[in-house]
JSON list of C-alpha atoms in Angstrom, two decimals:
[
{"chain": "A", "resi": 1, "resn": "MET", "atom": "CA", "xyz": [7.34, 22.28, 15.70]},
{"chain": "A", "resi": 2, "resn": "ALA", "atom": "CA", "xyz": [11.06, 22.27, 14.84]},
{"chain": "A", "resi": 3, "resn": "ASN", "atom": "CA", "xyz": [10.59, 18.65, 13.60]},
{"chain": "A", "resi": 4, "resn": "ALA", "atom": "CA", "xyz": [7.94, 19.66, 11.22]},
{"chain": "A", "resi": 5, "resn": "LEU", "atom": "CA", "xyz": [9.87, 22.66, 10.02]},
{"chain": "A", "resi": 6, "resn": "SER", "atom": "CA", "xyz": [13.01, 20.66, 9.34]},
{"chain": "A", "resi": 7, "resn": "ALA", "atom": "CA", "xyz": [10.93, 18.11, 7.47]},
{"chain": "A", "resi": 8, "resn": "ILE", "atom": "CA", "xyz": [9.26, 20.75, 5.27]},
{"chain": "A", "resi": 9, "resn": "VAL", "atom": "CA", "xyz": [12.72, 22.33, 4.50]},
{"chain": "A", "resi": 10, "resn": "VAL", "atom": "CA", "xyz": [14.22, 18.91, 3.54]},
{"chain": "A", "resi": 11, "resn": "VAL", "atom": "CA", "xyz": [11.26, 18.08, 1.41]},
{"chain": "A", "resi": 12, "resn": "ILE", "atom": "CA", "xyz": [11.48, 21.56, -0.42]},
{"chain": "A", "resi": 13, "resn": "VAL", "atom": "CA", "xyz": [15.24, 21.00, -0.97]},
{"chain": "A", "resi": 14, "resn": "THR", "atom": "CA", "xyz": [14.59, 17.48, -2.25]},
{"chain": "A", "resi": 15, "resn": "ILE", "atom": "CA", "xyz": [12.07, 18.67, -4.88]},
{"chain": "A", "resi": 16, "resn": "PHE", "atom": "CA", "xyz": [14.70, 20.77, -6.54]},
{"chain": "A", "resi": 17, "resn": "LEU", "atom": "CA", "xyz": [17.79, 18.63, -5.97]},
{"chain": "A", "resi": 18, "resn": "PRO", "atom": "CA", "xyz": [17.26, 15.11, -4.64]},
{"chain": "A", "resi": 19, "resn": "PRO", "atom": "CA", "xyz": [20.85, 14.30, -3.79]},
{"chain": "A", "resi": 20, "resn": "LEU", "atom": "CA", "xyz": [21.07, 17.27, -1.47]},
{"chain": "A", "resi": 21, "resn": "GLY", "atom": "CA", "xyz": [17.97, 16.14, 0.42]},
{"chain": "A", "resi": 22, "resn": "VAL", "atom": "CA", "xyz": [19.49, 12.68, 0.89]},
{"chain": "A", "resi": 23, "resn": "PHE", "atom": "CA", "xyz": [22.72, 14.26, 2.07]},
{"chain": "A", "resi": 24, "resn": "LEU", "atom": "CA", "xyz": [20.94, 16.30, 4.64]},
{"chain": "A", "resi": 25, "resn": "VAL", "atom": "CA", "xyz": [19.10, 13.11, 6.06]},
{"chain": "A", "resi": 26, "resn": "ALA", "atom": "CA", "xyz": [21.67, 10.33, 5.50]},
{"chain": "A", "resi": 27, "resn": "GLY", "atom": "CA", "xyz": [24.99, 12.19, 5.12]},
{"chain": "A", "resi": 28, "resn": "CYS", "atom": "CA", "xyz": [27.78, 11.09, 2.85]},
{"chain": "A", "resi": 29, "resn": "GLY", "atom": "CA", "xyz": [27.67, 7.35, 2.13]},
{"chain": "A", "resi": 30, "resn": "ALA", "atom": "CA", "xyz": [26.17, 4.68, -0.08]},
{"chain": "A", "resi": 31, "resn": "ASP", "atom": "CA", "xyz": [22.67, 6.16, -0.07]},
{"chain": "A", "resi": 32, "resn": "LEU", "atom": "CA", "xyz": [23.97, 9.35, -1.47]},
{"chain": "A", "resi": 33, "resn": "LEU", "atom": "CA", "xyz": [25.90, 7.62, -4.17]},
{"chain": "A", "resi": 34, "resn": "ILE", "atom": "CA", "xyz": [22.88, 5.62, -5.05]},
{"chain": "A", "resi": 35, "resn": "ASN", "atom": "CA", "xyz": [20.69, 8.65, -5.25]},
{"chain": "A", "resi": 36, "resn": "ILE", "atom": "CA", "xyz": [23.28, 10.59, -7.44]},
{"chain": "A", "resi": 37, "resn": "CYS", "atom": "CA", "xyz": [23.32, 7.68, -9.80]},
{"chain": "A", "resi": 38, "resn": "LEU", "atom": "CA", "xyz": [19.55, 7.38, -9.88]},
{"chain": "A", "resi": 39, "resn": "THR", "atom": "CA", "xyz": [19.19, 11.32, -10.47]},
{"chain": "A", "resi": 40, "resn": "LEU", "atom": "CA", "xyz": [21.66, 11.01, -13.41]},
{"chain": "A", "resi": 41, "resn": "LEU", "atom": "CA", "xyz": [19.68, 8.15, -14.80]},
{"chain": "A", "resi": 42, "resn": "GLY", "atom": "CA", "xyz": [16.53, 10.09, -14.58]},
{"chain": "A", "resi": 43, "resn": "PHE", "atom": "CA", "xyz": [15.23, 12.80, -12.27]},
{"chain": "A", "resi": 44, "resn": "PHE", "atom": "CA", "xyz": [12.11, 10.86, -11.27]},
{"chain": "A", "resi": 45, "resn": "PRO", "atom": "CA", "xyz": [13.91, 7.75, -9.79]},
{"chain": "A", "resi": 46, "resn": "GLY", "atom": "CA", "xyz": [16.09, 9.99, -7.75]},
{"chain": "A", "resi": 47, "resn": "HIS", "atom": "CA", "xyz": [13.00, 11.70, -6.30]},
{"chain": "A", "resi": 48, "resn": "ILE", "atom": "CA", "xyz": [11.56, 8.25, -5.50]},
{"chain": "A", "resi": 49, "resn": "HIS", "atom": "CA", "xyz": [14.63, 7.19, -3.60]},
{"chain": "A", "resi": 50, "resn": "ALA", "atom": "CA", "xyz": [15.09, 10.49, -1.76]},
{"chain": "A", "resi": 51, "resn": "PHE", "atom": "CA", "xyz": [11.52, 10.73, -0.54]},
{"chain": "A", "resi": 52, "resn": "TYR", "atom": "CA", "xyz": [11.63, 6.97, 0.45]},
{"chain": "A", "resi": 53, "resn": "LEU", "atom": "CA", "xyz": [14.74, 7.75, 2.64]},
{"chain": "A", "resi": 54, "resn": "GLU", "atom": "CA", "xyz": [13.08, 10.64, 4.08]},
{"chain": "A", "resi": 55, "resn": "TYR", "atom": "CA", "xyz": [9.91, 8.89, 4.89]},
{"chain": "A", "resi": 56, "resn": "ILE", "atom": "CA", "xyz": [11.80, 6.17, 6.81]},
{"chain": "A", "resi": 57, "resn": "TYR", "atom": "CA", "xyz": [14.00, 8.65, 8.58]},
{"chain": "A", "resi": 58, "resn": "TYR", "atom": "CA", "xyz": [11.21, 10.86, 9.88]},
{"chain": "A", "resi": 59, "resn": "ASP", "atom": "CA", "xyz": [8.91, 7.84, 10.56]},
{"chain": "A", "resi": 60, "resn": "ARG", "atom": "CA", "xyz": [11.63, 6.26, 12.79]},
{"chain": "A", "resi": 61, "resn": "LYS", "atom": "CA", "xyz": [12.46, 9.51, 14.30]},
{"chain": "A", "resi": 62, "resn": "ASP", "atom": "CA", "xyz": [8.78, 9.91, 15.47]},
{"chain": "A", "resi": 63, "resn": "LYS", "atom": "CA", "xyz": [8.68, 6.36, 16.74]},
{"chain": "A", "resi": 64, "resn": "ALA", "atom": "CA", "xyz": [11.85, 6.75, 18.72]},
{"chain": "A", "resi": 65, "resn": "ARG", "atom": "CA", "xyz": [10.46, 9.92, 20.26]},
{"chain": "A", "resi": 66, "resn": "LEU", "atom": "CA", "xyz": [7.28, 8.12, 21.35]},
{"chain": "A", "resi": 67, "resn": "GLY", "atom": "CA", "xyz": [9.35, 5.36, 22.75]},
{"chain": "A", "resi": 68, "resn": "GLY", "atom": "CA", "xyz": [8.97, 2.80, 20.00]},
{"chain": "A", "resi": 69, "resn": "GLY", "atom": "CA", "xyz": [11.10, -0.42, 20.26]},
{"chain": "A", "resi": 70, "resn": "TYR", "atom": "CA", "xyz": [13.25, -2.27, 18.01]},
{"chain": "A", "resi": 71, "resn": "GLN", "atom": "CA", "xyz": [12.41, -2.05, 14.39]},
{"chain": "A", "resi": 72, "resn": "LYS", "atom": "CA", "xyz": [13.95, -4.24, 11.75]},
{"chain": "A", "resi": 73, "resn": "HIS", "atom": "CA", "xyz": [15.96, -2.58, 8.85]},
{"chain": "A", "resi": 74, "resn": "ALA", "atom": "CA", "xyz": [14.18, -0.97, 5.96]},
{"chain": "A", "resi": 75, "resn": "PRO", "atom": "CA", "xyz": [15.13, -2.57, 2.74]},
{"chain": "A", "resi": 76, "resn": "GLY", "atom": "CA", "xyz": [17.39, -0.60, 0.37]},
{"chain": "A", "resi": 77, "resn": "ILE", "atom": "CA", "xyz": [18.68, 1.71, 2.98]},
{"chain": "A", "resi": 78, "resn": "TYR", "atom": "CA", "xyz": [22.33, 1.65, 4.01]},
{"chain": "A", "resi": 79, "resn": "SER", "atom": "CA", "xyz": [22.64, 4.56, 6.35]},
{"chain": "A", "resi": 80, "resn": "GLU", "atom": "CA", "xyz": [22.48, 3.58, 10.04]},
{"chain": "A", "resi": 81, "resn": "GLN", "atom": "CA", "xyz": [21.43, 7.17, 10.70]},
{"chain": "A", "resi": 82, "resn": "VAL", "atom": "CA", "xyz": [18.35, 6.80, 8.65]},
{"chain": "A", "resi": 83, "resn": "GLN", "atom": "CA", "xyz": [17.64, 3.17, 10.08]},
{"chain": "A", "resi": 84, "resn": "ARG", "atom": "CA", "xyz": [17.67, 4.69, 13.64]},
{"chain": "A", "resi": 85, "resn": "GLY", "atom": "CA", "xyz": [15.77, 7.86, 12.80]},
{"chain": "A", "resi": 86, "resn": "GLY", "atom": "CA", "xyz": [18.79, 10.08, 13.84]},
{"chain": "A", "resi": 87, "resn": "THR", "atom": "CA", "xyz": [18.85, 8.74, 17.40]},
{"chain": "A", "resi": 88, "resn": "THR", "atom": "CA", "xyz": [22.16, 7.70, 18.86]},
{"chain": "A", "resi": 89, "resn": "GLN", "atom": "CA", "xyz": [22.77, 4.30, 20.25]},
{"chain": "A", "resi": 90, "resn": "TYR", "atom": "CA", "xyz": [25.67, 3.13, 22.51]},
{"chain": "A", "resi": 91, "resn": "GLY", "atom": "CA", "xyz": [26.58, -0.50, 22.30]},
{"chain": "A", "resi": 92, "resn": "THR", "atom": "CA", "xyz": [23.50, -2.68, 22.52]},
{"chain": "A", "resi": 93, "resn": "VAL", "atom": "CA", "xyz": [21.45, -0.44, 24.79]},
{"chain": "A", "resi": 94, "resn": "PRO", "atom": "CA", "xyz": [19.23, 2.10, 22.95]},
{"chain": "A", "resi": 95, "resn": "VAL", "atom": "CA", "xyz": [18.99, 5.58, 24.41]},
{"chain": "A", "resi": 96, "resn": "ALA", "atom": "CA", "xyz": [15.61, 6.31, 26.18]},
{"chain": "A", "resi": 97, "resn": "ALA", "atom": "CA", "xyz": [13.40, 8.64, 24.30]},
{"chain": "A", "resi": 98, "resn": "GLY", "atom": "CA", "xyz": [13.63, 12.19, 25.41]},
{"chain": "A", "resi": 99, "resn": "ALA", "atom": "CA", "xyz": [17.18, 11.65, 27.05]}
]
């Protein structure tokens, strides 16, 4: 329930200010800078990029929760937090789901 609630809050924030939604998901990095530039170039490209990041983040988060294995990097995403779906990884051994 908390996962769905956080996703809804992030989507609502992203509708009004796409870079803030990207910051909440990816943190401060290349993805945020790209989204700020896209939003300045046009509000619609900033939305597309932000919702793409959020989709990848929550999709990978659900797959990690269900015990999904290795997934190749999604194109155009530079944040490792988004690539892993928010899960932590130590060295080369992924943390088991639910741990």
